[in-house]
mmCIF file of C-alpha atoms in Angstrom:
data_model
loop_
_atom_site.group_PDB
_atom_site.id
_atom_site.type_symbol
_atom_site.label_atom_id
_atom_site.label_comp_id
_atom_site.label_asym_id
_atom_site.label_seq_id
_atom_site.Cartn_x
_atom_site.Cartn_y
_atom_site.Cartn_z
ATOM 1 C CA UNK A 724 95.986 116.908 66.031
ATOM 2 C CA UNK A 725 99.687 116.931 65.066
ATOM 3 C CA UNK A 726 100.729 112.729 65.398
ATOM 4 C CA UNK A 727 104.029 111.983 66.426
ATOM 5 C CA UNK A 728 105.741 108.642 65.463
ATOM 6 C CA UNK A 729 108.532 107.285 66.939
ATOM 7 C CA UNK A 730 111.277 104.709 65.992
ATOM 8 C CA UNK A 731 112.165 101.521 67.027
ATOM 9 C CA UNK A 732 109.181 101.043 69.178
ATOM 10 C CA UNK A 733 111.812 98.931 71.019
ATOM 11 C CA UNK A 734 115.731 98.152 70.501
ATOM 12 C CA UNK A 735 118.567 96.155 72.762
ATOM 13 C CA UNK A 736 121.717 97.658 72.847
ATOM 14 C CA UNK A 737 124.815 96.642 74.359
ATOM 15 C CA UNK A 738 126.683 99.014 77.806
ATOM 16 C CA UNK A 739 128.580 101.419 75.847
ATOM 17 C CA UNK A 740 126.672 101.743 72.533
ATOM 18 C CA UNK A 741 125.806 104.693 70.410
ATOM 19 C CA UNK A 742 121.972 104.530 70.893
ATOM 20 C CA UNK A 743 119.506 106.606 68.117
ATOM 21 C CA UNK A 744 115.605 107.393 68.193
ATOM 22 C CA UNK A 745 113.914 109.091 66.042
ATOM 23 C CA UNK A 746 110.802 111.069 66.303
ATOM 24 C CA UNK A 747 108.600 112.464 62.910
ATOM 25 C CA UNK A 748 105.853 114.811 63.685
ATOM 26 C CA UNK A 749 102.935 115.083 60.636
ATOM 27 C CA UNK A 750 103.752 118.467 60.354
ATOM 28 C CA UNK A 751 106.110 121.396 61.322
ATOM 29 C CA UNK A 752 106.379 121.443 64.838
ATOM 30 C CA UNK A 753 109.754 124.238 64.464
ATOM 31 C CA UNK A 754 111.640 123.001 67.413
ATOM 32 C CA UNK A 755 109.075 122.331 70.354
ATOM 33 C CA UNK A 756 110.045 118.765 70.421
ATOM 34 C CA UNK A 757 110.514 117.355 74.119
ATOM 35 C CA UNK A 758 111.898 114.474 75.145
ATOM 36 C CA UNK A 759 111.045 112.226 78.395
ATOM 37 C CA UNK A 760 112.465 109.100 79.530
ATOM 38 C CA UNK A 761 110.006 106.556 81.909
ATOM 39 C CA UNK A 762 112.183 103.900 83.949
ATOM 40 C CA UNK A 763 109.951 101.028 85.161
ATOM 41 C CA UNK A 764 107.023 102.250 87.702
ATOM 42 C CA UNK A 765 108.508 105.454 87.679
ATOM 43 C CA UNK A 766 107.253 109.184 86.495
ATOM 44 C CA UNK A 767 108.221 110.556 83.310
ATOM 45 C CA UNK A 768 111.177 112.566 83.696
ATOM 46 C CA UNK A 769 112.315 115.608 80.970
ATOM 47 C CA UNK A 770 115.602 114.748 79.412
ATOM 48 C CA UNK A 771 116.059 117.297 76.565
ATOM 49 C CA UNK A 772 113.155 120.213 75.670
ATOM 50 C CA UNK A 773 113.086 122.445 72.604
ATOM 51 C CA UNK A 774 114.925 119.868 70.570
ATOM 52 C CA UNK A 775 118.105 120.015 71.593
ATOM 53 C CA UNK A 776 118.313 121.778 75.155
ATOM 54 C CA UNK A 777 119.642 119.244 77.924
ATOM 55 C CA UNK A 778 117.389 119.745 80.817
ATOM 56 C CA UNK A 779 119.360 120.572 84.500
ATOM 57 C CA UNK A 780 121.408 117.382 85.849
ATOM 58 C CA UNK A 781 120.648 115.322 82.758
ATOM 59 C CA UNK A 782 123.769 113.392 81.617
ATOM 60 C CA UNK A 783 125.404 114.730 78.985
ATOM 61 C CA UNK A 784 126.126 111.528 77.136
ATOM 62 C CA UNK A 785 121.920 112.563 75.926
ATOM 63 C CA UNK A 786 121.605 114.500 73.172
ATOM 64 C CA UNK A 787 119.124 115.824 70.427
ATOM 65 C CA UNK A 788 118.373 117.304 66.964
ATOM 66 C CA UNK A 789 116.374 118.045 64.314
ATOM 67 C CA UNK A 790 113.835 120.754 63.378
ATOM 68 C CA UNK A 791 110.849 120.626 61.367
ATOM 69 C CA UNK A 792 109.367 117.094 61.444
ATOM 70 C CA UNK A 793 112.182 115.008 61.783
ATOM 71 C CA UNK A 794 114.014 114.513 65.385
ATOM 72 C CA UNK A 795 117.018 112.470 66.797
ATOM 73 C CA UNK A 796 117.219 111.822 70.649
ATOM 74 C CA UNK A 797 120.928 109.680 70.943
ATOM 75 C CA UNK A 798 122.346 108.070 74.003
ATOM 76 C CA UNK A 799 126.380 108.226 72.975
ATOM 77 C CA UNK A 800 127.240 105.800 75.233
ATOM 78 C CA UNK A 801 125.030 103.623 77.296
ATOM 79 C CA UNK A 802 124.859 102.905 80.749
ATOM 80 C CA UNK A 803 123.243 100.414 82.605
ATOM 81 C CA UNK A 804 120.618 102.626 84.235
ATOM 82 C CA UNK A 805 119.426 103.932 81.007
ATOM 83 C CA UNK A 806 116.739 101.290 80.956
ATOM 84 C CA UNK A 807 113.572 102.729 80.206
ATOM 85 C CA UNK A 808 110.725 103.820 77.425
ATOM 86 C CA UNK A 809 111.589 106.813 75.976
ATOM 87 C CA UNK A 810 108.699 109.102 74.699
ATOM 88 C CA UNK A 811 108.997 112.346 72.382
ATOM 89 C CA UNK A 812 106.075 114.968 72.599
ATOM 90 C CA UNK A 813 105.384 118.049 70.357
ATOM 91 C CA UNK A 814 104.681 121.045 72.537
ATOM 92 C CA UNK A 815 103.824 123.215 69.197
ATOM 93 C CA UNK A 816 100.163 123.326 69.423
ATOM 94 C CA UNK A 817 97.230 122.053 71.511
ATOM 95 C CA UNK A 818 96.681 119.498 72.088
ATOM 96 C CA UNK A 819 100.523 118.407 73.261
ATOM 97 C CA UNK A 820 100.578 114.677 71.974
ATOM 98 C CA UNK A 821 103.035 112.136 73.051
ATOM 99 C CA UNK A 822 105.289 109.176 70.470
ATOM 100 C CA UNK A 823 103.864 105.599 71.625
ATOM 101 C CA UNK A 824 107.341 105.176 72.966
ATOM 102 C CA UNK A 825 110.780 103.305 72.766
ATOM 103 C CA UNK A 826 111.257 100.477 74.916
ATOM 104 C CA UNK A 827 115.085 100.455 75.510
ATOM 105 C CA UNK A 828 116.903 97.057 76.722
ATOM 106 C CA UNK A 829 120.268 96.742 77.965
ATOM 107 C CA UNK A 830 121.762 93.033 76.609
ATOM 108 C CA UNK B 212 112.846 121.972 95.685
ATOM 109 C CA UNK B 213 109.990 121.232 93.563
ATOM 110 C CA UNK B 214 107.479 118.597 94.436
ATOM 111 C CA UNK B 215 104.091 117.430 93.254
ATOM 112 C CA UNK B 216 101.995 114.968 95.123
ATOM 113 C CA UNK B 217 98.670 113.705 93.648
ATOM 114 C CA UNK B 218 96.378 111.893 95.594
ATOM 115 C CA UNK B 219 92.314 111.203 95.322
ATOM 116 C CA UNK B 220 92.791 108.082 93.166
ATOM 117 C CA UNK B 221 90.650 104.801 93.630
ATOM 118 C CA UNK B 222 88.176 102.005 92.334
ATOM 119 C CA UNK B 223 85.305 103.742 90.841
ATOM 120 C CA UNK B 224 81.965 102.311 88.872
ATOM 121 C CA UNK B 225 81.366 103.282 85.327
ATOM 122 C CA UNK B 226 79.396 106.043 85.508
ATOM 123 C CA UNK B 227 80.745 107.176 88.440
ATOM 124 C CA UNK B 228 82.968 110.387 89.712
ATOM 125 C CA UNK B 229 86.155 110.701 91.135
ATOM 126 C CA UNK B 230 87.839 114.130 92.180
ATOM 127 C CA UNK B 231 91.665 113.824 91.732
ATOM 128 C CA UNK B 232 94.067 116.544 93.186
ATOM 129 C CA UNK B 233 97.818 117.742 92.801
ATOM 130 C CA UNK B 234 99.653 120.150 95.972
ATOM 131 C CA UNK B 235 102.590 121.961 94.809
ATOM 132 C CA UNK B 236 105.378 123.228 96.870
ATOM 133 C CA UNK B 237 108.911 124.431 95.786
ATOM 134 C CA UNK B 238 107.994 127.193 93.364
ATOM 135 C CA UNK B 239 105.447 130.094 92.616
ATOM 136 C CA UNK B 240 102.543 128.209 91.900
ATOM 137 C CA UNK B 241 100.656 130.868 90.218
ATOM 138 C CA UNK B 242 103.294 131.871 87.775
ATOM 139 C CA UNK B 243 103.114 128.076 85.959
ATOM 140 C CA UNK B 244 100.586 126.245 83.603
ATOM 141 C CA UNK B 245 99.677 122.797 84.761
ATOM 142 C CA UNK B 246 98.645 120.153 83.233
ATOM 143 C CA UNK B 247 97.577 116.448 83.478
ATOM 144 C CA UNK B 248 99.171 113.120 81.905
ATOM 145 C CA UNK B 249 97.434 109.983 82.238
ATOM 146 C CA UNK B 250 98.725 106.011 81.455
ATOM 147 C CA UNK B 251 96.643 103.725 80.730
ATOM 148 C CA UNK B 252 98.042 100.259 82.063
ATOM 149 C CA UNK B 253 101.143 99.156 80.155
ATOM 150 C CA UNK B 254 100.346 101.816 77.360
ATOM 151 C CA UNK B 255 101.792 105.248 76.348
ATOM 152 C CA UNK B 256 101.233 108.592 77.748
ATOM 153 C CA UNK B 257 98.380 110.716 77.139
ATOM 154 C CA UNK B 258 97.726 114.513 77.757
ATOM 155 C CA UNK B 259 94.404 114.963 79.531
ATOM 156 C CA UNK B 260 94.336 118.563 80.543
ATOM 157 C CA UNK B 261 96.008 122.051 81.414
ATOM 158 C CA UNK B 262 95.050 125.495 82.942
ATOM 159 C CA UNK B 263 97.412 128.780 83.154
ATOM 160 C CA UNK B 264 98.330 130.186 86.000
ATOM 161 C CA UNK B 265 95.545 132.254 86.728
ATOM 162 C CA UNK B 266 93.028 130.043 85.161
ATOM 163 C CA UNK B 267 92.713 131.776 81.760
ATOM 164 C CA UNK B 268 93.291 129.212 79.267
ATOM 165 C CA UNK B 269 91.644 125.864 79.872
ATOM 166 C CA UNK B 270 92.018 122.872 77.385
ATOM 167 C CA UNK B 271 91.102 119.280 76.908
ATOM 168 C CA UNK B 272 91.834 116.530 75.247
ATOM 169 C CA UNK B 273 89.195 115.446 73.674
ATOM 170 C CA UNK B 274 88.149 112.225 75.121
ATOM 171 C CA UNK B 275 87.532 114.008 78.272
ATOM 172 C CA UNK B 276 86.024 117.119 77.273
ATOM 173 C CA UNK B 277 82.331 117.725 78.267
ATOM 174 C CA UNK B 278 83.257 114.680 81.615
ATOM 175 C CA UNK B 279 86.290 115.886 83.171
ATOM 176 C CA UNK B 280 86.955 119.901 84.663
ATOM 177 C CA UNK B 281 90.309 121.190 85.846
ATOM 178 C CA UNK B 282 91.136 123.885 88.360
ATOM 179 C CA UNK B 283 93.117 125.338 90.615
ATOM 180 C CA UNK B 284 93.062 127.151 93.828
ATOM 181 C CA UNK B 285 96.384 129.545 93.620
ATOM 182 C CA UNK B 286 96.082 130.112 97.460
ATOM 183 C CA UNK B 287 96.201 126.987 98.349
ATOM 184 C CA UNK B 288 98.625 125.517 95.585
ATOM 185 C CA UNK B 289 96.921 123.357 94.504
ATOM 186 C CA UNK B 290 95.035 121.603 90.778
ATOM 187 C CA UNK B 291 92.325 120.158 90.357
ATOM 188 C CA UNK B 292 90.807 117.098 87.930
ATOM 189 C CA UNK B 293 86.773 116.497 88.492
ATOM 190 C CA UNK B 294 86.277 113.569 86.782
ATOM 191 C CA UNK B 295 82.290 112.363 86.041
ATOM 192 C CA UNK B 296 81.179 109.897 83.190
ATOM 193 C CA UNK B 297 83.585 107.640 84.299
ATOM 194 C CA UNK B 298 84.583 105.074 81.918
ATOM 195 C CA UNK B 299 86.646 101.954 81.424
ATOM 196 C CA UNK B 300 89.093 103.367 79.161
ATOM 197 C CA UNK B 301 89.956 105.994 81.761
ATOM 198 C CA UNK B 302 91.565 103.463 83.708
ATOM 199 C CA UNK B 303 95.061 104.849 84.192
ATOM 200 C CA UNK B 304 98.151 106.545 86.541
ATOM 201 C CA UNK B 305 97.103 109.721 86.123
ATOM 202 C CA UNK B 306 100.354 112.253 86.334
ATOM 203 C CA UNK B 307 100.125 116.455 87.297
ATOM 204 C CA UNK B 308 102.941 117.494 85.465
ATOM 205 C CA UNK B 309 104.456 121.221 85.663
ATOM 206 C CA UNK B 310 104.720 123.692 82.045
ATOM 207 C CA UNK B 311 108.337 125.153 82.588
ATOM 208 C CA UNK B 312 107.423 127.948 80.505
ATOM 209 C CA UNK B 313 106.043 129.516 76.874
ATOM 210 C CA UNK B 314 109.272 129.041 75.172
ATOM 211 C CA UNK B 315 109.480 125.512 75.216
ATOM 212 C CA UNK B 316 106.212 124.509 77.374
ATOM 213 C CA UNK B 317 107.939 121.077 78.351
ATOM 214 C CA UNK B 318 106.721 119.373 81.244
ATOM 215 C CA UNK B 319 109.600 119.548 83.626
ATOM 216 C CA UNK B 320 108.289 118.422 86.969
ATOM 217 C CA UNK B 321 105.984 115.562 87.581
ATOM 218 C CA UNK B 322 104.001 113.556 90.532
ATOM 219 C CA UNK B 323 104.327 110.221 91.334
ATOM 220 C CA UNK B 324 101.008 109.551 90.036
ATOM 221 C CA UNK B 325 97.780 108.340 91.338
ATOM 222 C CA UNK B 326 95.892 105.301 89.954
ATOM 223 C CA UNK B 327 92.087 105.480 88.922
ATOM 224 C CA UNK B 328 90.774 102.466 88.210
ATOM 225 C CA UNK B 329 86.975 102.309 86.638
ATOM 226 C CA UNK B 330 85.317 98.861 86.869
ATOM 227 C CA UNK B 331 82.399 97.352 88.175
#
């Protein structure tokens, strides 16, 4: 199974910060690199799919990059309602497997 | 609009079975892979399971294969989780999530969730 490992597994950041996760995958996983954001007691919801694509009605202040094994989700500036765990998943081979999360706080 | 509702969750005995299921409306069920995500309390997320469209691909994680079968019933739009050998560590929200597609297979649309909970 292909292990993805994500980075901080929690960070505070201030309203109107440049946030930055990163994902690594243990191998290649090209570009099928999702991204989902969890707010408290709530569903995951798809921010940004094949790396960098920003799903419908998602903010454009989220972005993404990387190829490969090595993956960037930022938050350019952040907003109060961007609280939430933020989870990257490889959809590159079966079985799909999830980060353990970032745990974002607003200060 | 696209909606998924789960329902069947409950308190179940190790050991035990539970039948979980996930109604669709909004799109062409058929035409989409589904899967399910579970969450174990105050942990990450884990892929359980996912079926094609018309039922011709089948996978499992692996600490549920051989205890847990999914399916679907296209006329009815609807998925299916039987879940026997219940155990402890399948305590969780368990999420039916939609594929959006082979290019990216993201999960784009999810349930609210339905909690199984397996204690004596």
């Amino acid at each position: 199974d292909i292990q993805m490992t994500q980075s901080p597994s929690s960070l505070s950041a201030s309203v109107g910060d440049r946030v930055t996760i990163t994902c690594r995958a243990t191998q290649t996983i090209t570009n099928f690199l999702n991204w989902y954001q969890q707010k408290p007691g709530k569903a995951p919801k798809l921010l940004i799919y094949s790396s960098s694509t920003l799903q419908s009605g998602v903010p454009s202040r989220f972005s993404g990059s990387g190829s490969g094994t090595d993956f960037t989700l930022t938050i350019s500036s952040l907003q109060p309602e961007d609280l939430a765990t933020y989870y990257c998943q490889q959809s590159y081979s079966t079985p799909p497997t999830f980060g353990q999360g970032t745990k974002l706080e607003i200060k | 609009e696209v909606r998924l509702v789960e329902s069947g969750g409950g308190l179940v005995k190790p050991g035990g079975s539970l039948r979980l299921s996930c109604a669709a409306s909004g799109f062409t069920f058929s035409s989409k892979s589904m899967n399910w995500v579970r969450q174990a309390p105050g942990k990450g997320l884990e892929w359980v399971s996912s079926i094609s469209g018309r039922s011709n691909y089948i996978y499992y994680a692996g600490s549920v294969k051989g205890r847990f079968t999914i399916s679907r019933d296209n006329a009815k739009n609807s998925m299916y989780l039987q879940m026997n050998s219940l155990r402890a560590e399948d305590t969780a929200v368990y999420y039916c999530a939609r594929d959006m597609g082979p290019d990216s297979s993201s999960l784009d649309y999810w349930g609210q969730g339905t909690l199984v909970t397996v204690s004596s």
